[in-house]
XYZ file of C-alpha atoms in Angstrom:
752
model
C 71.740 -26.062 62.578
C 69.270 -28.282 61.575
C 70.333 -30.416 58.934
C 68.639 -32.799 55.995
C 69.030 -36.426 57.478
C 67.573 -39.374 55.915
C 67.527 -43.200 56.187
C 68.293 -45.277 53.541
C 67.550 -48.933 52.742
C 70.443 -50.340 54.972
C 69.760 -48.110 57.420
C 72.299 -44.995 57.004
C 72.007 -41.451 57.456
C 72.519 -39.542 54.828
C 73.515 -35.988 55.437
C 74.146 -33.257 52.155
C 77.627 -32.912 52.109
C 77.303 -29.079 51.847
C 75.543 -29.647 55.332
C 77.833 -31.551 56.707
C 80.776 -29.899 55.570
C 79.421 -26.118 56.936
C 78.930 -28.206 60.328
C 81.813 -29.965 60.151
C 83.901 -26.673 59.748
C 81.811 -24.525 62.836
C 82.581 -27.423 64.628
C 86.606 -27.204 64.083
C 86.321 -23.520 64.556
C 84.707 -23.203 67.716
C 87.287 -25.844 68.864
C 90.390 -23.557 67.824
C 88.621 -20.490 69.186
C 87.917 -21.650 72.448
C 90.510 -24.252 73.472
C 93.341 -23.801 71.183
C 94.045 -19.277 70.460
C 92.265 -17.106 72.555
C 93.529 -16.577 76.338
C 90.526 -16.282 78.954
C 89.245 -13.089 80.096
C 89.441 -14.777 83.962
C 92.523 -16.038 83.926
C 94.247 -15.071 80.860
C 95.328 -18.395 80.174
C 95.268 -20.169 76.782
C 93.764 -24.157 77.794
C 97.699 -25.612 77.224
C 99.354 -22.956 79.111
C 96.180 -23.076 81.955
C 97.255 -26.797 81.828
C 100.490 -26.490 82.731
C 100.547 -24.176 85.377
C 97.672 -26.991 87.079
C 100.014 -30.264 85.957
C 103.280 -28.535 87.805
C 101.162 -27.477 90.939
C 100.091 -31.391 91.359
C 103.597 -31.935 90.812
C 104.190 -29.950 93.655
C 106.995 -27.969 91.534
C 105.807 -24.145 93.643
C 107.890 -21.663 93.416
C 109.064 -22.752 97.200
C 110.199 -26.736 95.741
C 113.294 -27.787 93.697
C 113.269 -27.958 90.315
C 111.998 -31.238 88.068
C 113.238 -32.082 84.569
C 110.643 -30.243 82.165
C 110.541 -33.773 80.302
C 108.678 -35.156 83.906
C 106.174 -31.922 83.378
C 105.263 -31.807 80.054
C 104.584 -36.234 80.542
C 102.311 -34.930 83.129
C 100.980 -32.384 80.501
C 100.697 -34.523 77.653
C 99.359 -37.779 79.179
C 96.731 -36.179 81.540
C 95.584 -33.215 80.425
C 97.162 -32.024 76.651
C 96.557 -34.973 74.126
C 99.089 -32.842 71.299
C 102.820 -32.850 70.573
C 105.293 -32.939 72.948
C 107.641 -30.198 71.207
C 104.224 -27.637 71.138
C 103.261 -27.577 74.564
C 107.566 -27.653 75.493
C 107.517 -23.734 73.743
C 104.429 -23.513 75.815
C 106.257 -23.886 79.027
C 109.444 -21.796 77.281
C 107.163 -18.992 76.499
C 105.842 -18.614 80.505
C 109.622 -19.188 81.344
C 110.893 -16.673 79.472
C 111.106 -13.117 80.986
C 111.846 -11.129 77.612
C 108.624 -12.516 76.794
C 106.408 -13.026 79.455
C 106.143 -8.980 81.278
C 105.738 -11.842 84.680
C 106.393 -14.966 84.009
C 105.016 -17.746 85.202
C 108.383 -20.432 85.249
C 111.351 -20.200 87.146
C 113.371 -22.293 84.282
C 116.540 -23.815 85.134
C 119.259 -24.082 81.926
C 118.998 -22.862 78.759
C 115.490 -20.686 77.776
C 116.708 -19.144 74.775
C 117.921 -15.465 74.799
C 116.480 -12.337 73.522
C 118.278 -12.872 69.993
C 116.916 -16.410 69.371
C 114.244 -16.864 71.568
C 113.689 -20.769 70.203
C 117.895 -21.750 71.423
C 116.135 -23.140 74.018
C 117.568 -26.392 75.245
C 115.793 -29.310 75.026
C 113.064 -30.686 78.039
C 115.567 -33.732 78.862
C 118.121 -31.049 79.822
C 116.207 -28.067 81.330
C 114.729 -27.936 84.680
C 111.491 -25.687 86.359
C 109.107 -25.280 88.346
C 106.522 -22.382 89.238
C 107.434 -18.544 89.425
C 106.318 -17.575 92.979
C 103.605 -14.897 91.251
C 101.853 -18.392 89.665
C 100.084 -18.203 92.964
C 98.043 -15.334 91.860
C 96.538 -18.153 90.183
C 96.315 -21.245 91.881
C 95.923 -19.960 95.430
C 92.398 -20.577 95.807
C 92.329 -23.106 93.197
C 90.851 -25.597 95.825
C 88.649 -23.222 97.799
C 85.561 -24.497 95.315
C 85.920 -20.825 93.284
C 85.561 -22.630 90.251
C 84.001 -25.214 88.222
C 85.842 -28.313 87.274
C 85.570 -31.037 84.101
C 86.730 -34.301 83.412
C 90.250 -34.721 81.164
C 90.510 -35.577 77.462
C 89.321 -39.481 78.549
C 87.527 -39.380 81.507
C 90.018 -40.303 84.543
C 90.561 -36.910 85.897
C 89.284 -33.348 86.915
C 91.104 -30.136 85.864
C 89.895 -26.588 86.507
C 87.513 -25.149 83.699
C 89.724 -21.915 84.797
C 92.506 -20.959 87.277
C 91.315 -18.434 90.132
C 92.903 -15.502 89.521
C 93.387 -12.686 91.772
C 94.706 -9.743 89.442
C 93.809 -9.436 85.744
C 96.680 -11.599 83.803
C 94.879 -11.374 80.452
C 96.474 -7.647 80.623
C 99.454 -8.049 82.535
C 101.089 -10.578 80.403
C 99.139 -10.283 77.176
C 99.078 -12.689 75.066
C 98.928 -13.496 71.044
C 97.287 -15.879 68.533
C 94.952 -16.984 65.545
C 92.623 -18.773 65.669
C 89.454 -19.559 62.691
C 88.579 -16.324 61.183
C 89.984 -13.994 64.314
C 92.979 -13.359 66.329
C 94.120 -11.772 69.150
C 97.373 -9.459 70.102
C 97.120 -8.055 74.014
C 99.975 -6.241 74.933
C 101.641 -6.533 78.452
C 100.581 -4.223 81.465
C 101.966 -3.064 84.132
C 100.852 -4.688 87.278
C 100.714 -1.258 89.691
C 98.843 0.269 86.856
C 96.043 -2.240 85.885
C 95.384 -3.229 90.074
C 95.220 1.106 90.475
C 92.208 0.900 87.779
C 90.700 -2.136 89.316
C 90.633 -0.244 92.505
C 89.712 3.203 90.769
C 86.746 1.273 88.585
C 86.148 -1.226 92.005
C 85.143 2.418 93.885
C 83.598 4.070 91.509
C 81.634 1.771 89.054
C 80.405 4.693 86.583
C 83.834 5.671 86.000
C 85.478 6.593 82.279
C 87.961 5.141 80.253
C 90.056 8.784 80.895
C 89.447 8.117 84.479
C 90.998 4.569 84.475
C 93.815 5.589 81.528
C 95.229 8.308 84.644
C 96.247 4.974 86.365
C 96.826 2.847 82.856
C 99.168 5.140 80.535
C 99.449 2.222 78.269
C 101.049 -1.523 77.472
C 104.062 -1.758 79.213
C 106.850 -4.279 77.888
C 109.410 -6.414 79.475
C 112.277 -4.093 78.067
C 113.072 -0.038 78.483
C 112.546 0.978 74.725
C 110.059 3.177 74.344
C 106.681 3.476 73.866
C 106.202 6.721 71.288
C 102.575 6.674 70.432
C 100.115 9.467 70.583
C 98.050 9.658 74.230
C 95.214 10.316 71.520
C 96.516 7.024 69.348
C 96.468 4.628 73.101
C 93.310 6.465 74.493
C 92.035 6.160 71.138
C 93.175 2.108 71.201
C 91.375 1.395 74.414
C 88.180 2.951 73.130
C 87.962 0.264 70.835
C 90.345 -2.203 71.870
C 91.777 -2.206 67.839
C 94.766 -0.469 67.127
C 98.713 -0.354 67.258
C 101.372 -0.139 69.471
C 104.950 1.539 68.554
C 107.874 0.927 70.303
C 111.535 2.762 69.372
C 114.650 1.523 70.366
C 116.866 3.405 73.172
C 119.946 5.162 72.543
C 122.480 7.523 73.876
C 125.322 9.833 72.484
C 128.741 8.218 74.027
C 132.073 10.145 73.016
C 130.643 10.935 69.465
C 129.078 7.111 69.288
C 125.656 6.380 68.919
C 124.926 3.833 71.620
C 121.952 2.070 71.790
C 121.148 0.861 75.173
C 117.957 -0.701 74.654
C 115.365 -2.702 72.236
C 111.856 -3.204 71.646
C 109.846 -6.329 72.510
C 110.950 -9.129 70.926
C 113.235 -7.472 68.400
C 116.813 -9.463 67.890
C 119.737 -7.206 68.395
C 121.370 -9.747 65.868
C 118.868 -8.803 62.929
C 119.083 -5.512 64.124
C 122.681 -5.637 62.671
C 122.859 -7.619 60.305
C 119.399 -4.945 58.833
C 122.845 -2.190 59.874
C 125.429 -3.969 58.137
C 123.473 -4.190 54.426
C 122.457 -0.841 54.206
C 126.335 0.249 55.120
C 127.163 -3.168 52.202
C 125.540 -1.395 49.867
C 126.419 2.083 50.705
C 123.252 3.478 52.124
C 124.541 4.633 55.202
C 127.783 7.200 54.293
C 127.519 9.011 57.279
C 128.580 5.533 59.122
C 131.857 3.939 59.524
C 131.957 1.337 62.058
C 129.533 -1.009 63.767
C 129.981 -3.285 66.586
C 128.189 -4.834 69.181
C 129.462 -5.084 72.541
C 126.949 -6.401 74.701
C 127.404 -8.435 78.050
C 125.845 -9.820 80.872
C 126.426 -6.784 82.384
C 125.077 -4.442 79.332
C 122.393 -7.315 78.022
C 122.273 -4.396 74.948
C 124.864 -2.511 73.507
C 124.748 -1.557 69.794
C 127.776 1.032 69.133
C 127.206 2.643 66.083
C 130.375 4.553 64.930
C 129.646 7.934 62.855
C 132.422 8.962 59.809
C 132.438 12.286 61.771
C 131.345 14.474 64.703
C 129.464 17.067 62.024
C 126.460 14.150 61.263
C 123.335 14.390 63.006
C 123.287 11.240 65.782
C 119.611 12.207 65.672
C 118.479 12.823 62.008
C 120.495 9.221 61.487
C 118.902 7.543 64.019
C 115.436 8.177 62.551
C 116.965 7.039 59.484
C 117.082 3.700 61.237
C 113.880 3.703 62.951
C 112.584 3.975 59.626
C 114.176 1.222 57.751
C 115.351 -1.445 60.710
C 113.425 -3.195 63.713
C 115.052 -0.751 66.098
C 111.342 1.042 66.099
C 108.479 -1.595 66.246
C 104.875 -1.174 65.287
C 102.593 -3.683 67.400
C 99.418 -4.886 66.360
C 96.788 -4.465 69.424
C 93.708 -6.400 69.419
C 91.874 -7.649 72.790
C 90.362 -10.256 71.400
C 89.153 -12.702 73.832
C 87.113 -15.379 75.811
C 84.712 -13.074 78.126
C 82.667 -15.252 81.288
C 80.320 -16.232 79.018
C 82.635 -18.332 77.037
C 81.683 -16.561 73.640
C 84.876 -14.186 71.725
C 84.669 -10.591 71.858
C 87.275 -7.888 71.494
C 86.555 -5.591 74.280
C 87.523 -2.221 75.219
C 89.448 -1.771 78.524
C 86.559 0.157 80.669
C 84.500 -3.427 79.316
C 87.152 -6.157 79.904
C 88.065 -4.399 83.403
C 84.526 -4.347 84.495
C 84.006 -7.602 83.483
C 87.061 -9.296 85.426
C 85.761 -7.770 88.294
C 82.826 -9.016 88.181
C 84.620 -12.959 87.788
C 86.706 -11.663 90.743
C 84.036 -10.765 93.137
C 82.011 -13.976 91.665
C 85.815 -16.296 92.831
C 85.329 -14.277 95.919
C 81.936 -14.966 96.659
C 82.266 -18.584 95.631
C 85.215 -18.186 97.813
C 84.136 -17.112 101.418
C 80.672 -19.297 100.803
C 82.970 -22.401 100.524
C 84.829 -21.329 103.802
C 81.414 -21.142 105.016
C 80.096 -24.068 104.578
C 83.203 -25.410 106.099
C 83.465 -23.833 109.108
C 79.083 -24.766 109.144
C 80.080 -28.527 109.219
C 83.237 -28.487 111.967
C 80.890 -26.524 113.867
C 78.400 -29.098 113.530
C 80.383 -31.796 114.180
C 82.151 -29.722 117.444
C 78.826 -29.555 118.586
C 77.990 -33.429 118.183
C 81.696 -34.341 120.225
C 80.966 -31.435 122.939
C 77.301 -33.837 123.465
C 79.929 -37.049 123.438
C 82.473 -35.370 125.458
C 78.868 -34.199 128.275
C 77.978 -37.947 128.275
C 81.074 -39.728 127.895
C 80.950 -42.464 130.221
C 77.106 -43.407 128.934
C 78.953 -42.900 124.964
C 81.122 -45.668 126.233
C 78.755 -47.992 127.203
C 76.577 -47.801 124.422
C 79.720 -48.450 121.915
C 81.330 -51.080 124.422
C 77.495 -52.669 124.326
C 75.730 -52.175 121.351
C 76.150 -54.270 118.247
C 75.242 -50.888 115.782
C 76.312 -48.107 118.359
C 75.636 -45.297 115.542
C 71.722 -45.564 114.930
C 71.735 -46.099 119.175
C 73.809 -43.165 119.912
C 71.819 -40.989 117.346
C 68.482 -41.744 118.947
C 69.575 -41.378 122.469
C 71.159 -38.224 122.037
C 70.200 -36.513 118.830
C 72.608 -36.611 116.330
C 72.509 -36.656 112.801
C 74.850 -39.397 110.926
C 77.754 -37.144 110.115
C 78.355 -36.357 114.890
C 77.755 -39.598 115.246
C 80.403 -41.329 112.815
C 82.788 -38.304 113.967
C 81.961 -39.718 118.031
C 82.703 -43.352 116.714
C 86.297 -42.016 115.516
C 87.615 -40.628 118.352
C 90.680 -41.853 118.808
C 91.119 -43.213 122.577
C 93.773 -39.832 123.303
C 91.182 -37.405 122.714
C 89.307 -38.705 125.252
C 90.923 -36.782 127.274
C 89.217 -33.989 129.559
C 91.724 -31.537 128.269
C 89.809 -31.605 124.781
C 86.787 -30.254 125.678
C 87.971 -26.972 127.206
C 89.769 -27.480 122.989
C 86.261 -28.066 121.543
C 85.077 -25.624 123.141
C 87.815 -23.029 122.044
C 87.560 -23.721 118.739
C 83.638 -23.330 118.619
C 84.359 -19.989 119.344
C 87.164 -19.274 117.117
C 84.842 -20.635 113.893
C 81.621 -18.719 115.403
C 83.307 -14.774 115.034
C 84.859 -16.107 111.612
C 81.657 -17.662 110.850
C 79.640 -14.314 112.053
C 82.350 -12.492 109.906
C 81.798 -14.467 106.408
C 77.958 -13.986 106.876
C 78.631 -10.552 107.233
C 80.288 -10.180 104.642
C 78.192 -12.135 102.077
C 75.113 -10.284 103.255
C 77.180 -6.971 102.369
C 77.796 -6.170 98.802
C 80.010 -3.033 101.008
C 82.033 -5.462 102.712
C 82.396 -7.451 99.644
C 83.989 -4.822 98.080
C 85.833 -3.787 100.665
C 87.574 -7.341 101.294
C 88.716 -7.775 96.890
C 90.075 -3.958 96.882
C 92.335 -4.671 99.664
C 92.883 -7.912 98.229
C 94.319 -6.557 95.124
C 96.308 -3.787 96.799
C 97.692 -6.097 98.579
C 98.397 -8.474 95.164
C 100.045 -5.361 93.918
C 102.271 -4.647 97.002
C 103.691 -7.898 96.791
C 104.130 -7.965 93.037
C 103.911 -5.402 91.540
C 107.265 -3.204 89.977
C 107.712 0.174 88.551
C 107.269 0.608 84.520
C 109.932 -0.587 82.201
C 108.743 1.126 78.889
C 108.691 5.044 79.299
C 106.248 6.471 77.315
C 107.553 9.775 75.689
C 106.845 12.252 72.665
C 109.292 11.272 69.818
C 109.224 13.048 65.800
C 108.062 10.593 63.425
C 110.958 8.045 61.813
C 111.843 8.578 58.058
C 113.800 7.446 56.175
C 116.673 9.698 54.265
C 115.939 10.188 50.789
C 118.232 9.364 48.066
C 120.256 12.099 47.736
C 120.660 12.870 52.078
C 122.406 9.136 51.555
C 124.586 9.899 48.831
C 128.060 11.687 49.440
C 127.913 15.020 48.456
C 130.587 16.140 45.911
C 131.180 19.508 44.385
C 129.852 19.524 40.570
C 128.832 21.601 37.513
C 126.553 20.724 35.438
C 126.906 22.189 31.929
C 124.261 23.173 28.982
C 125.488 23.232 25.510
C 123.694 25.255 22.861
C 121.320 22.788 21.791
C 119.997 21.397 25.517
C 122.558 18.550 25.968
C 123.493 18.261 29.652
C 126.409 16.752 31.814
C 128.000 16.419 34.815
C 131.620 16.815 35.958
C 133.436 17.038 39.420
C 134.409 19.788 41.122
C 134.110 23.579 40.497
C 137.667 24.699 39.009
C 136.105 23.274 35.474
C 136.476 25.420 32.237
C 133.052 24.542 30.648
C 134.019 26.350 26.943
C 137.162 23.845 26.661
C 134.920 20.463 26.800
C 134.074 18.690 23.741
C 131.140 19.050 22.076
C 129.294 17.159 19.085
C 129.669 18.961 15.748
C 127.376 22.451 15.334
C 127.659 22.523 19.406
C 129.047 25.235 21.467
C 128.808 25.541 25.097
C 126.168 27.523 26.624
C 125.414 27.393 30.322
C 126.905 26.527 33.433
C 125.897 25.689 37.218
C 127.977 24.941 40.606
C 126.527 23.297 42.757
C 127.016 19.968 45.218
C 126.428 16.090 44.208
C 122.818 15.797 46.115
C 121.625 18.596 44.456
C 118.957 19.302 41.447
C 120.185 20.630 38.785
C 117.147 23.127 37.212
C 116.664 23.441 33.955
C 114.714 26.823 32.332
C 113.631 27.276 28.814
C 112.403 29.393 26.223
C 108.915 30.099 26.932
C 109.621 30.317 30.838
C 109.174 26.688 32.415
C 111.442 25.066 34.494
C 112.356 21.187 35.648
C 113.992 18.970 37.647
C 117.067 16.423 37.194
C 119.235 15.469 40.203
C 122.436 16.367 39.224
C 123.802 12.904 40.438
C 121.847 11.053 37.500
C 123.268 13.365 34.358
C 126.527 11.377 32.281
C 129.775 12.559 33.044
C 132.003 15.149 31.484
C 134.240 12.703 30.158
C 131.390 12.519 26.977
C 129.272 14.993 25.307
C 126.569 14.534 27.760
C 123.338 13.199 26.689
C 120.070 15.620 25.042
C 117.418 16.674 27.983
C 114.822 15.583 25.513
C 115.085 12.153 26.141
C 114.402 12.915 29.779
C 112.275 15.992 29.478
C 109.311 17.005 27.617
C 109.215 20.739 26.506
C 106.647 22.341 24.136
C 107.822 21.758 20.783
C 110.157 24.129 19.315
C 111.504 25.278 22.967
C 115.086 25.820 23.707
C 116.849 25.146 27.510
C 118.369 28.374 28.034
C 119.509 27.954 31.747
C 120.499 26.368 34.380
C 120.594 26.817 37.979
C 122.105 24.724 41.495
C 121.267 25.557 45.021
C 119.832 25.142 48.052
C 115.484 25.359 48.299
C 115.874 28.297 50.161
C 117.778 29.999 47.657
C 116.261 33.246 45.874
C 116.587 33.347 41.917
C 116.811 36.070 39.808
C 114.048 34.839 37.160
C 113.878 37.845 33.779
C 112.918 38.069 30.117
C 114.509 40.944 27.918
C 111.783 42.517 27.658
C 112.848 44.035 30.618
C 110.434 42.116 33.699
C 111.553 40.461 36.442
C 110.933 39.107 39.767
C 112.846 37.538 42.516
C 111.449 33.225 43.116
C 112.862 30.874 45.619
C 114.726 27.301 44.631
C 112.043 25.186 46.023
C 108.974 26.708 43.981
C 111.028 26.084 40.829
C 112.205 22.584 41.534
C 109.361 19.667 38.953
C 108.623 16.430 39.348
C 107.132 16.139 36.009
C 108.858 15.449 33.202
C 106.726 18.458 31.618
C 108.006 20.815 33.977
C 106.408 23.769 35.933
C 105.167 27.334 34.131
C 107.291 29.715 36.511
C 107.916 32.861 34.489
C 105.316 34.347 31.730
C 106.962 35.906 29.293
C 105.378 39.224 26.631
C 104.878 38.721 23.618
C 108.086 38.185 21.232
C 110.323 38.219 24.644
C 113.470 35.789 25.412
C 114.197 34.129 28.960
C 117.442 36.088 30.162
C 119.628 32.813 32.216
C 118.368 32.790 35.729
C 120.938 34.868 38.367
C 121.377 33.457 42.001
C 120.446 36.300 44.599
C 123.596 36.538 47.526
C 121.735 39.448 50.179
C 118.083 40.174 49.100
C 117.945 43.136 51.221
C 121.851 44.294 50.267
C 122.592 43.063 46.529
C 121.800 45.451 43.526
C 120.725 44.648 40.421
C 122.061 45.675 36.765
C 120.313 45.813 33.169
C 121.637 47.094 30.308
C 120.211 47.645 26.778
C 120.933 46.758 23.622
C 120.582 50.878 23.062
C 123.850 50.786 25.033
C 121.358 51.568 28.913
C 121.976 51.028 32.454
C 120.121 51.134 35.552
C 121.032 50.456 38.627
C 118.874 49.532 41.688
C 118.474 47.788 44.600
C 117.088 44.173 44.614
C 114.531 44.825 47.520
C 112.422 46.782 44.696
C 111.990 43.796 42.857
C 108.915 41.254 44.566
C 109.351 38.170 45.614
C 106.841 35.437 43.616
C 106.049 31.710 42.888
C 105.855 32.789 39.265
C 104.016 35.321 37.485
C 105.884 37.832 34.860
C 107.148 39.785 37.559
C 107.774 43.976 37.640
C 109.297 45.989 34.843
C 113.042 46.255 36.034
C 114.123 48.428 32.643
C 111.955 50.749 30.799
C 112.193 50.015 27.265
C 111.719 52.289 24.621
C 108.075 52.113 22.661
C 107.391 49.391 19.703
C 105.847 46.648 18.841
C 106.465 43.495 19.981
C 107.477 41.795 17.012
C 110.054 44.824 16.010
C 111.887 44.233 19.411
C 113.900 48.298 18.202
C 115.522 47.643 22.074
C 115.641 45.102 24.474
C 117.572 43.595 27.646
C 121.046 42.263 26.548
C 123.136 41.958 30.343
C 121.100 41.777 33.440
C 123.770 40.846 36.479
C 123.254 40.636 40.149
C 126.095 42.780 42.120
C 126.530 42.333 46.197
C 127.270 45.355 47.861
C 131.897 45.119 46.914
C 131.686 43.236 43.515
C 133.180 45.459 40.939
C 131.303 45.640 37.306
C 133.304 44.140 34.313
C 131.481 45.667 30.951
C 132.836 43.384 27.474
C 132.083 45.705 24.548
C 133.888 43.417 21.525
C 137.762 43.694 22.687
C 137.854 46.862 24.460
C 136.028 45.838 28.808
C 135.292 48.780 31.268
C 135.875 47.739 34.848
C 133.299 50.221 37.664
C 133.827 50.345 40.939
C 131.007 50.626 43.232
C 131.674 54.189 43.471
C 131.727 55.108 39.472
C 128.197 53.152 39.904
C 126.733 55.503 41.333
C 126.301 57.544 38.287
C 124.367 54.636 36.841
C 121.636 53.957 40.372
C 117.953 54.945 39.881
C 114.763 53.692 40.550
C 113.228 50.331 39.322
C 111.583 50.405 35.963
C 113.240 53.862 34.480
C 115.596 54.473 31.332
C 119.075 54.725 32.949
C 122.323 56.280 31.655
C 124.115 55.834 28.226
C 127.092 53.901 28.397
C 130.415 55.832 28.183
C 130.950 55.883 23.795
C 132.372 52.967 22.649
C 130.819 50.449 25.677
C 127.249 50.700 24.602
C 127.515 47.831 22.430
C 127.609 45.171 25.196
C 128.841 41.451 24.780
C 128.621 40.343 28.428
C 129.380 41.717 32.517
C 130.747 39.914 34.549
C 131.107 40.738 38.737
C 134.379 40.035 40.425
C 134.470 40.533 43.969
C 136.263 43.906 45.087
C 139.524 43.220 46.227
């Protein structure tokens, strides 16, 4: 970017503030991206991690060495290669040592290096000791073989590798996370054997598709036994774009009625999960749980016991609620953003990532072989000179003894190079034995054979590919392990609703004539005996459970829903429904019911029309309700009736003319809304006159008894007595006996 730089009279350069700040921020951004936050595709390490591993190797802290104080390592890192804070550097080192953070840890720690519950509870670096793990050999074993470029450290006194020659794509195996300027990275860990198999497959078939690679790489593999529950389609889409998310869920089992959690998602603290569940219990949002214990120990690192209230509690449903409301289920953001081989940050899909790493690996192996070949050629050149010296040993000794400057004389006499002459002059007397000639010739033959193999491999792409494949397969055999995180299909987690979490007590909802409602505990209540406001009286009552909605129906045929547990107590006089609902002007509430959503209900008008609906069709979240029952002109709504058995129940309808008709419930249609079909044929008249209308409607079971009340008289009719009134739906029915044609109400009682 060009800058408008001017020089004033005093020779001071002047730059516009906007240009200066823009360039300064860009430089800072690129530094954070390249030298701090993002891993490199080659070795999968950030600069601080790379410097820690290299510094430990320089200190001789390989996997077979003795442990050394971590403070010594951190001192070397920040003093020689990484001039930043020691605490931040030590935290990066701790992360590489935690088996619950890294899938394949690079550092072997001795002492307190934190715990899954509190990863930052590690001891200070003056107390802990460390060395590299065997896995670190995959990054360091080829370092001194000319495989990578080197650069000066921050003060120019030492050299450090620009990148480590990783033998496997560590950027996938251990993953990484970081926040740069304007970008971030979140790469989950993967299984070594799966990634190695995918690399070998792509090496042998460069045109392999992503689907082919996913036959080897099933998905991420976290260092925990928690299940990965993301669908296969989501995982494939993630690898196609390089962005997405992964869901992991805790593993549990039921033991003697208790729910035992045996594995938690990656980076989830068991102590925090216990706090989250306990908080719900304290707020009475988990009435189905009576106890919570942490039985984790050395043999069982994760063992959280949840004790349900009874054996009737659905453990799976309870766990789905906890998955949705606690860290027992965790969603991980995935973003394959990394520094590519070209030094630029880029989000890569899986196929591009593996292809680019294989190019890096191919180049690394080629440099390693070429470096070895150069050394062999150099050694063969020296051996050739030494052999010449042995064949002319007496003359060589004479020249060395007599000449002031024997090197140019040797070069001129035997046609030696400067390197060969120098090697002859540095020979020790003990190497002048006759046996040394045999050793030189043997070494020549051995090196010649190796040179030939190297030249053949470097000259053949197929041989080079075979070598890389064998090395990857061998490393997978040496360092690979079984998958930790199983990938399974599980139902979606969902939290319990408010009604599901509350205790389900029996309640009775009472509706007054003026539309006041209240709820009483229990079903053995006499609603008529309750106190009502002056001029008000009992109208209708419904029995149900406290976790059910009370459904009210008004005089226009609209239904409304209110949670029964939100209604005022029956100890008072209730509250007007118009305060919580907005019915049409002049509408009155005519009935109330409570039942399960699948329960059938008979809805009818006194005009003799009706139908069967389900409770779920009557539910409404709107204050203005929903139109369900369409009323003929001048008709009134009859209270809704619960249907017991749609295939066996009977409908009994009685008109004000004393006519009664009984027919099978199944003759009425099942509709979500509407006017319905004719129940009882009403004498024709203008609707405004209402000469005949339905005064009583009931649902009768096959063994129930019907009691008809007319004034002070009542008539009990057993099923055999009712056959006289059975007919087809929509008929006029038969007249009731004299004295019972003025029906006040009907009751249904179970036959004893």
